[in-house]
């Protein structure tokens, strides 16, 4: 309120008690507005039961060599691929210089279990689900905008900026992984 | 007031640009500078409180609809999920469910204030009638909303109320089937109730716009009940802002404190435990009652219609009951009677009112029962509107009415000339 700091003679003056009341009331109203707005905004964040679905167990014995099984984790597809020795070899022999997002195959699998590749099945371009075993590099091919991934899930050609994401997972037994 | 001249002067280049294209700033400024009678008491703050109530219900309702599932298999579980898993869902739902009760508390006070001060009389009949439409829509919306959690009370409340419509002779059965979308309350019913529960608040909002438009055209009533003479407007009115924004704001804070006390300390005090049991079409709860705000009308369904013709039932030309001592007594009895009706709606019809003894059978029930108390209270409710208001208006002698709002406060010439109460002012 600009007029509240104006004296009766129309000139600017020191802050009055009325200014204090105005500012205090305005501050209280603003604070109340924020506290009311917060629960209304926060309710759109993931609910407790949604967050509780953030971990899944997967039985690796379902996957045969040369195949992949798609499971669902946090609403998105997760590829679990049982790679053939030839596919592993192809992934290992690819030079770093050929990669758009350089990362060694060994860094994308667990040591001693190189045959199992676990990936989030969302193309890193705009989120489509790449198709298995197609594309120029024998890995995946995204039908939306033509991204080619190799047998390690790394981007080789097309618009996707990064490799397919390897989620956090661990082996809970020889045949089961816990993703998340 | 209708003669209110716009005093808004656009100050910046942007305001001048807007003013010749979309004068929305002028509209807001005129709204805020509206000349308002300077003697409005705290009973007049409930209009603003109700506006906030409507906004709270719409905002929390839109949010709840993001999580609610209108399907008989999932509705109850989705409400429980809101209570347990959704961030702050318990708070939002308790605000919404208690908000309905707060809405009705405010609306009943608002209506009784209008009744006491004669705010329904010329030239304000349309304000009152639109208000009655809003009240009717409010009841419908509250009822539809109560069905959605799909608890036992929800389900059987819906059964009872829809069957009331089914009791209409000849066509009732067909209407009932049409309304339910099948032979009984089921998924189709729940889906349409959800759709309508989402729709009606916006219809109410539209009616509120009409309500306020009519108010600003006819001008505010005031506790003295007189129309402000033209030459007194400058002295007997003050601008709406800051005088009534601040007064309404203060009342709103007190109201919200009560609201918060319910939400945080006794959120289920006004609800019914049976609604925490999922709906079961095969078992009706042993004692089924509606939500408290509908109890007075549960005892005598159909009593809302009389409210619509209220402006023509009151024969007195004196608006405010401040100057109608006889009518004032009947008004207080009416208020007490409304509570009695609410009590009767909550009780089993055959339960004794006083003690545990029987008196004598009157036609079909003991006189000492809520059945007969309810009937007598219903009789008074209708008699108040259909007999007392028309009769008292013709026979009573009102107190002298001041000629201006300032007069009762500042003294001056005592009241009206003799015989004037019959025509305190010209109509309209």
XYZ file of C-alpha atoms in Angstrom:
608
model
C 0.000 0.000 0.000
C 1.828 3.038 -1.199
C -0.559 5.499 0.430
C 0.029 4.040 3.878
C 3.490 5.538 4.128
C 2.185 8.950 3.219
C 1.419 11.357 6.032
C -1.701 13.464 6.265
C 0.178 16.316 4.598
C 0.731 14.127 1.577
C 4.455 13.757 2.144
C 6.386 10.548 2.639
C 7.138 9.776 6.262
C 8.349 7.125 8.634
C 6.616 3.794 8.849
C 3.520 3.925 11.009
C 1.796 1.339 13.183
C -0.672 0.920 10.357
C 2.157 -0.015 8.014
C 3.216 -2.628 10.509
C -0.293 -4.074 10.638
C -0.510 -4.132 6.860
C 2.819 -5.871 6.472
C 2.161 -8.331 9.308
C -1.291 -9.207 7.982
C 0.023 -9.520 4.447
C 2.865 -11.752 5.596
C 0.475 -13.956 7.595
C -1.850 -14.235 4.593
C 1.056 -15.130 2.300
C 2.285 -17.744 4.789
C -1.203 -19.209 5.085
C -1.495 -19.293 1.302
C 1.729 -21.261 0.972
C 0.757 -23.779 3.665
C -2.609 -24.288 1.982
C -1.055 -24.618 -1.458
C 1.593 -27.151 -0.432
C -0.649 -30.176 0.350
C -2.637 -29.450 -2.814
C 0.573 -29.582 -4.852
C 2.226 -32.412 -2.933
C -0.766 -34.736 -3.364
C 0.237 -35.139 -7.011
C 3.609 -36.626 -6.024
C 3.821 -40.452 -5.988
C 1.682 -41.925 -3.204
C 3.054 -44.291 -0.588
C 1.668 -47.388 -2.287
C 3.162 -46.281 -5.589
C 6.579 -45.837 -3.984
C 6.205 -49.249 -2.362
C 6.221 -50.768 -5.847
C 9.734 -49.462 -6.469
C 11.407 -52.850 -5.885
C 10.654 -56.095 -7.764
C 12.167 -59.550 -7.723
C 12.752 -61.354 -10.991
C 13.383 -65.043 -11.586
C 16.190 -65.420 -14.137
C 15.374 -69.047 -14.866
C 12.521 -67.803 -17.035
C 14.974 -66.485 -19.623
C 16.475 -68.876 -22.168
C 19.745 -68.243 -23.910
C 19.359 -65.862 -26.840
C 16.054 -64.509 -25.544
C 14.877 -61.618 -23.495
C 12.003 -61.363 -21.037
C 10.282 -58.049 -20.445
C 9.058 -57.337 -16.940
C 7.507 -54.183 -15.465
C 9.261 -52.051 -12.890
C 7.903 -48.680 -11.756
C 5.489 -48.734 -14.660
C 8.236 -49.079 -17.242
C 9.497 -52.151 -19.136
C 12.694 -53.804 -17.960
C 14.545 -56.015 -20.433
C 16.305 -59.059 -19.004
C 18.372 -60.553 -21.812
C 20.273 -63.839 -21.748
C 23.056 -63.104 -24.214
C 24.760 -65.705 -26.374
C 28.578 -65.922 -26.224
C 28.706 -64.364 -29.701
C 26.646 -61.380 -28.537
C 28.840 -60.888 -25.484
C 31.910 -61.082 -27.664
C 30.510 -58.523 -30.106
C 29.771 -56.138 -27.228
C 33.247 -56.532 -25.728
C 35.111 -56.055 -28.958
C 33.454 -52.800 -29.873
C 36.087 -50.054 -29.556
C 35.247 -47.113 -27.307
C 35.797 -44.761 -30.219
C 32.774 -46.260 -32.006
C 30.474 -45.356 -29.132
C 28.411 -42.178 -28.828
C 28.159 -42.639 -25.052
C 31.349 -44.605 -24.249
C 30.985 -47.301 -21.619
C 32.585 -50.741 -21.444
C 30.341 -53.777 -21.585
C 31.871 -54.992 -18.315
C 30.510 -51.894 -16.576
C 26.966 -52.735 -17.677
C 26.748 -56.261 -16.284
C 27.668 -57.997 -13.019
C 31.031 -59.711 -12.984
C 30.816 -63.451 -13.569
C 27.260 -63.147 -14.906
C 28.006 -61.425 -18.175
C 25.300 -63.381 -19.972
C 22.513 -61.489 -18.164
C 21.926 -57.921 -19.288
C 19.305 -55.948 -17.331
C 18.110 -52.691 -18.893
C 15.296 -50.191 -18.527
C 13.454 -50.664 -21.810
C 12.837 -47.018 -22.554
C 14.618 -45.428 -25.471
C 16.694 -42.568 -24.079
C 15.442 -40.358 -26.902
C 11.729 -39.951 -26.121
C 10.791 -43.055 -24.173
C 9.471 -45.555 -26.736
C 10.134 -49.268 -26.180
C 12.868 -50.544 -28.549
C 12.221 -53.848 -30.281
C 14.391 -56.858 -29.468
C 17.011 -58.285 -31.795
C 16.592 -55.776 -34.599
C 18.605 -52.829 -35.873
C 22.079 -52.728 -37.408
C 23.897 -53.903 -34.275
C 21.875 -56.928 -33.201
C 20.660 -55.314 -29.991
C 17.509 -53.217 -30.140
C 15.916 -50.835 -32.586
C 13.562 -48.068 -31.547
C 10.630 -47.870 -33.998
C 9.777 -44.258 -33.125
C 12.795 -42.371 -34.445
C 15.245 -45.046 -35.485
C 17.783 -45.410 -32.684
C 20.016 -48.488 -32.970
C 21.376 -50.142 -29.800
C 24.024 -52.872 -29.670
C 24.053 -56.121 -27.674
C 25.120 -54.187 -24.603
C 22.241 -51.727 -24.969
C 24.562 -48.909 -25.998
C 23.467 -46.303 -28.530
C 25.219 -46.735 -31.876
C 23.151 -44.825 -34.397
C 20.143 -42.525 -34.351
C 18.884 -39.641 -32.268
C 19.055 -41.159 -28.757
C 21.690 -39.322 -26.687
C 22.707 -42.029 -24.185
C 22.823 -45.776 -23.681
C 19.844 -47.713 -22.375
C 19.849 -47.284 -18.601
C 21.036 -50.117 -16.393
C 18.857 -49.994 -13.256
C 20.189 -50.695 -9.795
C 19.874 -54.413 -9.176
C 21.523 -57.162 -7.233
C 21.550 -60.931 -7.212
C 19.612 -62.269 -4.252
C 20.367 -65.847 -5.354
C 21.905 -67.570 -8.362
C 18.666 -67.343 -10.282
C 16.954 -64.233 -8.909
C 17.630 -60.518 -9.125
C 16.085 -57.704 -7.112
C 15.607 -54.597 -9.233
C 15.328 -51.188 -7.587
C -26.415 -0.381 -5.698
C -28.029 0.016 -9.060
C -27.282 3.735 -9.239
C -23.676 3.164 -8.284
C -21.507 5.181 -10.668
C -18.134 3.825 -11.608
C -15.437 5.813 -9.836
C -12.560 3.868 -11.330
C -9.898 5.943 -13.091
C -7.318 3.946 -15.055
C -3.924 5.089 -13.848
C -1.383 3.320 -15.999
C -1.109 3.026 -19.778
C -1.848 -0.689 -19.487
C -5.019 -0.045 -17.485
C -6.200 2.515 -20.055
C -5.462 0.018 -22.832
C -7.385 -2.714 -21.027
C -10.270 -0.444 -20.101
C -11.288 0.093 -23.723
C -10.928 -3.591 -24.592
C -11.774 -5.804 -21.603
C -12.771 -3.604 -18.631
C -12.151 -6.347 -16.117
C -10.036 -4.115 -13.871
C -12.888 -1.604 -13.801
C -15.275 -4.423 -12.916
C -13.108 -5.488 -9.989
C -12.565 -1.915 -8.832
C -16.290 -1.144 -8.942
C -17.016 -4.344 -7.077
C -14.610 -3.342 -4.328
C -15.876 0.242 -4.055
C -19.547 -0.800 -3.955
C -21.436 1.414 -1.468
C -22.458 -0.918 1.350
C -24.718 -0.064 4.301
C -22.492 0.879 7.172
C -24.488 -0.950 9.858
C -24.001 -4.561 8.669
C -23.354 -6.851 11.639
C -21.489 -10.154 11.779
C -24.509 -12.136 10.591
C -23.839 -10.477 7.221
C -20.367 -11.983 6.909
C -21.646 -15.442 6.002
C -22.009 -14.554 2.331
C -18.255 -14.156 2.062
C -17.719 -17.251 4.214
C -19.946 -19.271 1.875
C -17.967 -18.094 -1.145
C -14.847 -19.474 0.508
C -16.680 -22.695 1.421
C -17.613 -23.207 -2.242
C -14.040 -22.576 -3.349
C -12.673 -24.981 -0.733
C -15.079 -27.713 -1.831
C -14.334 -27.230 -5.524
C -10.553 -27.167 -5.072
C -10.356 -30.127 -2.683
C -12.940 -31.949 -4.798
C -10.946 -31.555 -8.006
C -7.920 -32.881 -6.132
C -9.818 -35.869 -4.710
C -11.127 -36.711 -8.182
C -7.492 -37.242 -9.216
C -7.347 -40.242 -6.866
C -10.931 -41.473 -6.587
C -12.192 -44.359 -8.744
C -15.952 -44.336 -9.501
C -16.345 -48.093 -9.714
C -18.213 -50.277 -7.231
C -15.271 -52.690 -7.029
C -12.683 -49.995 -6.354
C -14.428 -46.920 -4.925
C -14.141 -47.844 -1.244
C -10.526 -48.992 -1.628
C -9.619 -45.852 -3.554
C -10.981 -43.683 -0.722
C -8.964 -45.723 1.793
C -5.931 -45.270 -0.430
C -6.489 -41.512 -0.347
C -6.600 -41.714 3.466
C -3.464 -43.845 3.811
C -1.178 -43.519 0.815
C -1.766 -40.284 -1.079
C 0.450 -37.459 0.180
C -1.724 -35.337 2.463
C -4.768 -37.212 1.180
C -6.234 -37.605 4.675
C -6.122 -33.832 5.132
C -7.679 -33.062 1.771
C -10.451 -35.608 2.241
C -11.230 -34.489 5.790
C -11.353 -30.878 4.615
C -13.750 -31.927 1.847
C -16.028 -34.075 4.035
C -16.093 -31.656 6.967
C -16.269 -28.815 4.463
C -19.719 -30.047 3.467
C -20.852 -29.720 7.088
C -19.221 -26.300 7.439
C -20.938 -25.244 4.218
C -24.316 -26.183 5.638
C -23.656 -24.518 9.013
C -22.881 -21.306 7.148
C -25.766 -21.641 4.713
C -28.314 -22.184 7.492
C -27.066 -19.126 9.380
C -27.096 -17.164 6.124
C -30.710 -18.169 5.438
C -31.926 -17.497 8.982
C -30.264 -14.079 8.793
C -32.187 -13.387 5.585
C -35.366 -14.580 7.259
C -34.841 -12.420 10.346
C -33.970 -9.202 8.558
C -36.507 -9.669 5.766
C -33.857 -9.828 3.071
C -36.271 -11.725 0.806
C -38.729 -8.839 0.500
C -39.069 -6.426 -2.416
C -36.915 -5.528 -4.218
C -34.812 -8.561 -3.297
C -37.085 -11.493 -4.207
C -34.756 -12.754 -6.936
C -31.789 -12.819 -4.563
C -33.819 -15.065 -2.289
C -35.166 -17.305 -5.061
C -31.738 -17.811 -6.625
C -30.540 -18.522 -3.098
C -33.207 -21.231 -2.756
C -32.029 -22.749 -6.056
C -28.475 -22.752 -4.692
C -29.675 -24.410 -1.477
C -31.496 -27.103 -3.446
C -28.423 -27.752 -5.610
C -26.316 -27.845 -2.468
C -28.469 -30.584 -0.979
C -28.342 -32.549 -4.226
C -24.567 -32.178 -4.462
C -24.033 -33.163 -0.829
C -26.216 -36.232 -1.272
C -24.412 -37.299 -4.462
C -21.054 -36.767 -2.797
C -22.004 -38.836 0.224
C -22.698 -41.824 -2.051
C -19.227 -41.810 -3.611
C -17.166 -43.437 -0.781
C -19.402 -46.472 -1.298
C -19.723 -47.320 2.374
C -22.790 -48.841 3.971
C -24.358 -45.438 4.714
C -23.522 -44.214 1.225
C -25.163 -47.135 -0.439
C -28.285 -47.386 1.660
C -28.702 -43.615 1.785
C -28.756 -43.685 -1.999
C -31.250 -46.557 -1.909
C -33.620 -44.688 0.405
C -33.461 -41.325 -1.364
C -33.855 -42.740 -4.868
C -36.739 -44.894 -3.662
C -38.457 -41.714 -2.448
C -38.603 -40.729 -6.104
C -39.787 -44.230 -6.921
C -42.805 -43.706 -4.683
C -44.264 -41.153 -7.123
C -47.484 -42.764 -8.422
C -47.566 -44.359 -11.897
C -44.326 -42.963 -13.350
C -42.165 -43.358 -10.208
C -40.942 -46.849 -11.035
C -39.776 -45.893 -14.519
C -38.038 -42.750 -13.252
C -36.323 -44.784 -10.552
C -34.960 -47.295 -13.059
C -33.823 -44.458 -15.315
C -32.136 -42.697 -12.413
C -30.360 -45.810 -11.163
C -29.475 -47.063 -14.632
C -30.722 -50.513 -13.672
C -32.977 -52.373 -11.269
C -30.921 -51.264 -8.236
C -28.153 -48.911 -7.135
C -25.066 -50.284 -8.840
C -22.037 -49.352 -10.876
C -24.027 -47.326 -13.412
C -25.530 -45.292 -10.566
C -22.154 -44.659 -8.969
C -20.691 -43.487 -12.271
C -23.451 -40.982 -12.982
C -23.480 -39.782 -9.381
C -19.772 -39.070 -9.657
C -20.257 -37.217 -12.934
C -23.077 -35.101 -11.482
C -21.235 -34.512 -8.216
C -18.403 -33.031 -10.267
C -20.799 -30.991 -12.436
C -23.187 -29.455 -9.905
C -20.664 -27.322 -7.959
C -19.993 -25.414 -11.173
C -23.731 -24.944 -11.674
C -23.821 -23.662 -8.088
C -20.973 -21.321 -8.929
C -22.984 -19.952 -11.845
C -25.989 -19.444 -9.573
C -23.762 -17.640 -7.067
C -22.790 -15.217 -9.836
C -26.516 -14.578 -10.453
C -27.108 -14.303 -6.688
C -24.424 -11.618 -6.331
C -25.527 -9.864 -9.513
C -29.068 -9.619 -8.150
C -27.632 -8.427 -4.836
C -25.664 -5.649 -6.493
C -28.666 -4.620 -8.590
C -31.189 -4.492 -5.747
C -28.690 -3.342 -3.139
C -27.715 -4.821 0.193
C -30.298 -5.171 2.903
C -29.197 -4.131 6.390
C -30.220 -4.829 9.987
C -32.538 -1.825 10.055
C -34.229 -3.135 6.935
C -34.924 0.180 5.232
C -33.970 1.137 1.697
C -31.378 3.882 1.953
C -32.879 7.168 0.663
C -30.878 8.659 -2.196
C -29.822 11.718 -0.224
C -28.503 9.491 2.571
C -26.345 7.208 0.406
C -23.186 9.210 1.002
C -23.700 9.229 4.779
C -25.116 5.748 5.354
C -22.861 3.674 3.131
C -19.173 2.874 3.092
C -17.113 1.310 0.293
C -17.064 -2.491 0.393
C -13.266 -2.401 0.507
C -11.633 -2.045 2.981
C -14.542 -1.880 5.428
C -16.274 -5.171 4.639
C -13.340 -7.050 3.182
C -11.663 -6.650 6.554
C -14.807 -7.419 8.549
C -15.562 -10.476 6.393
C -11.919 -11.460 6.630
C -11.988 -11.401 10.410
C -15.187 -13.454 10.536
C -13.681 -15.846 8.019
C -10.647 -16.414 10.228
C -12.894 -17.271 13.189
C -14.923 -19.594 10.978
C -11.792 -21.297 9.660
C -10.587 -21.856 13.232
C -13.785 -23.797 13.926
C -13.372 -25.589 10.578
C -9.792 -26.539 11.467
C -10.859 -27.748 14.919
C -13.168 -30.264 13.244
C -10.661 -31.300 10.581
C -7.745 -31.825 12.957
C -9.310 -32.856 16.253
C -12.613 -34.569 15.462
C -12.758 -35.233 11.725
C -15.333 -37.988 12.061
C -17.547 -36.335 14.677
C -20.147 -35.404 12.073
C -19.877 -38.621 10.094
C -21.243 -42.054 10.798
C -19.151 -45.102 11.708
C -21.187 -47.397 9.452
C -19.792 -45.628 6.412
C -16.410 -47.183 7.201
C -17.906 -50.535 6.226
C -17.836 -51.237 2.483
C -21.238 -51.115 0.810
C -23.174 -54.354 1.013
C -26.422 -54.445 -0.970
C -27.606 -57.426 1.082
C -27.576 -55.808 4.552
C -28.933 -52.418 5.615
C -27.355 -50.786 8.716
C -29.582 -51.207 11.766
C -30.082 -47.483 12.155
C -29.790 -45.481 8.981
C -29.714 -41.687 9.133
C -28.639 -39.032 6.669
C -25.840 -36.549 7.324
C -26.796 -34.059 10.040
C -27.422 -31.153 7.691
C -30.279 -32.948 6.005
C -31.896 -34.222 9.190
C -34.488 -31.419 9.494
C -35.645 -32.205 5.971
C -35.475 -35.954 6.376
C -38.310 -35.663 8.852
C -40.421 -33.881 6.252
C -39.220 -34.263 2.713
C -40.439 -31.620 0.295
C -40.410 -28.647 2.641
C -37.938 -26.709 0.531
C -40.566 -25.744 -2.031
C -42.263 -23.433 0.446
C -39.067 -21.396 0.719
C -39.348 -20.353 -2.927
C -42.631 -18.493 -2.405
C -41.567 -16.940 0.903
C -41.382 -13.379 -0.505
C -45.117 -13.491 -1.211
C -46.145 -15.193 2.014
C -44.872 -12.404 4.231
C -47.485 -9.652 4.249
C -45.517 -7.232 6.407
C -43.776 -4.336 4.723
C -41.350 -3.993 7.586
C -38.267 -5.965 6.640
C -36.239 -6.266 9.807
C -37.644 -8.245 12.712
C -35.803 -5.808 14.920
C -39.011 -3.741 14.602
C -41.419 -6.681 14.668
C -41.483 -7.906 18.289
C -44.348 -10.355 17.756
C -42.857 -11.929 14.669
C -39.484 -12.080 16.400
C -40.873 -14.491 19.006
C -42.214 -16.763 16.286
C -38.813 -16.563 14.573
C -36.988 -17.742 17.685
C -39.446 -20.600 18.056
C -38.763 -21.412 14.396
C -35.024 -21.660 15.069
C -35.567 -23.955 18.049
C -38.060 -25.930 15.993
C -35.435 -26.457 13.281
C -33.145 -28.076 15.872
C -36.039 -30.218 17.090
C -36.653 -31.397 13.539
C -32.987 -32.230 13.202
C -33.158 -34.261 16.397
C -36.280 -36.097 15.229
C -34.566 -36.982 11.953
C -31.737 -38.627 13.891
C -33.924 -40.658 16.255
C -35.839 -43.867 15.839
C -39.479 -42.872 15.328
C -40.820 -45.001 18.190
C -38.239 -43.968 20.791
C -39.721 -42.025 23.755
C -38.821 -38.327 23.958
C -38.999 -37.945 27.767
C -38.140 -40.760 30.134
C -39.048 -44.336 29.382
C -42.771 -44.231 30.008
C -45.691 -44.542 27.648
C -48.526 -42.023 27.545
C -51.339 -42.946 25.215
C -51.650 -44.059 21.645
C -52.595 -41.278 19.273
C -53.740 -42.788 15.985
C -50.650 -44.830 15.137
C -48.039 -43.985 17.748
C -47.452 -43.118 21.378
C -47.657 -39.378 22.015
C -44.337 -39.570 23.884
C -42.389 -40.521 20.746
C -40.202 -38.860 18.163
C -42.848 -39.751 15.641
C -45.294 -37.277 17.173
C -42.646 -34.717 18.116
C -41.523 -34.753 14.512
C -45.067 -34.365 13.252
C -45.738 -31.433 15.575
C -42.457 -29.774 14.617
C -43.282 -30.286 10.946
C -46.650 -28.689 11.576
C -44.960 -25.637 13.086
C -42.477 -25.448 10.197
C -45.262 -25.205 7.643
C -47.501 -23.096 9.868
C -44.685 -20.577 10.260
C -44.551 -19.973 6.522
C -48.152 -20.564 5.508
C -50.127 -19.161 8.483
C -48.001 -17.171 10.925
C -46.066 -15.040 8.422
C -49.171 -13.935 6.444
C -51.337 -13.429 9.564
C -48.877 -11.652 11.817
C -47.912 -9.285 9.018
C -51.507 -8.106 8.784
C -52.257 -7.903 12.508
C -49.084 -6.829 14.299
C -48.085 -3.282 15.239
C -44.422 -2.832 14.331
C -42.101 -0.585 16.318
C -41.244 2.800 14.834
C -38.794 2.458 11.970
C -35.879 4.841 11.691
C -35.656 6.909 8.524
C -31.967 6.331 8.108
C -29.291 3.961 9.262
C -27.599 6.680 11.285
C -30.721 7.699 13.151
C -30.921 4.876 15.739
C -27.298 5.516 16.589
C -27.143 9.282 16.504
C -30.639 10.096 17.775
C -32.491 12.786 15.867
C -36.172 12.965 14.944
C -37.887 10.019 16.586
C -39.018 7.547 14.037
C -41.770 7.635 11.508
C -45.026 9.555 11.512
C -48.026 7.687 12.864
C -49.447 5.059 10.562
C -46.273 4.963 8.559
C -45.261 1.353 9.335
C -47.835 0.151 6.864
C -45.886 1.963 4.152
C -42.365 2.487 5.416
C -41.197 3.127 1.901
C -42.260 2.688 -1.646
C -41.659 -0.710 -3.111
C -38.791 -1.320 -5.475
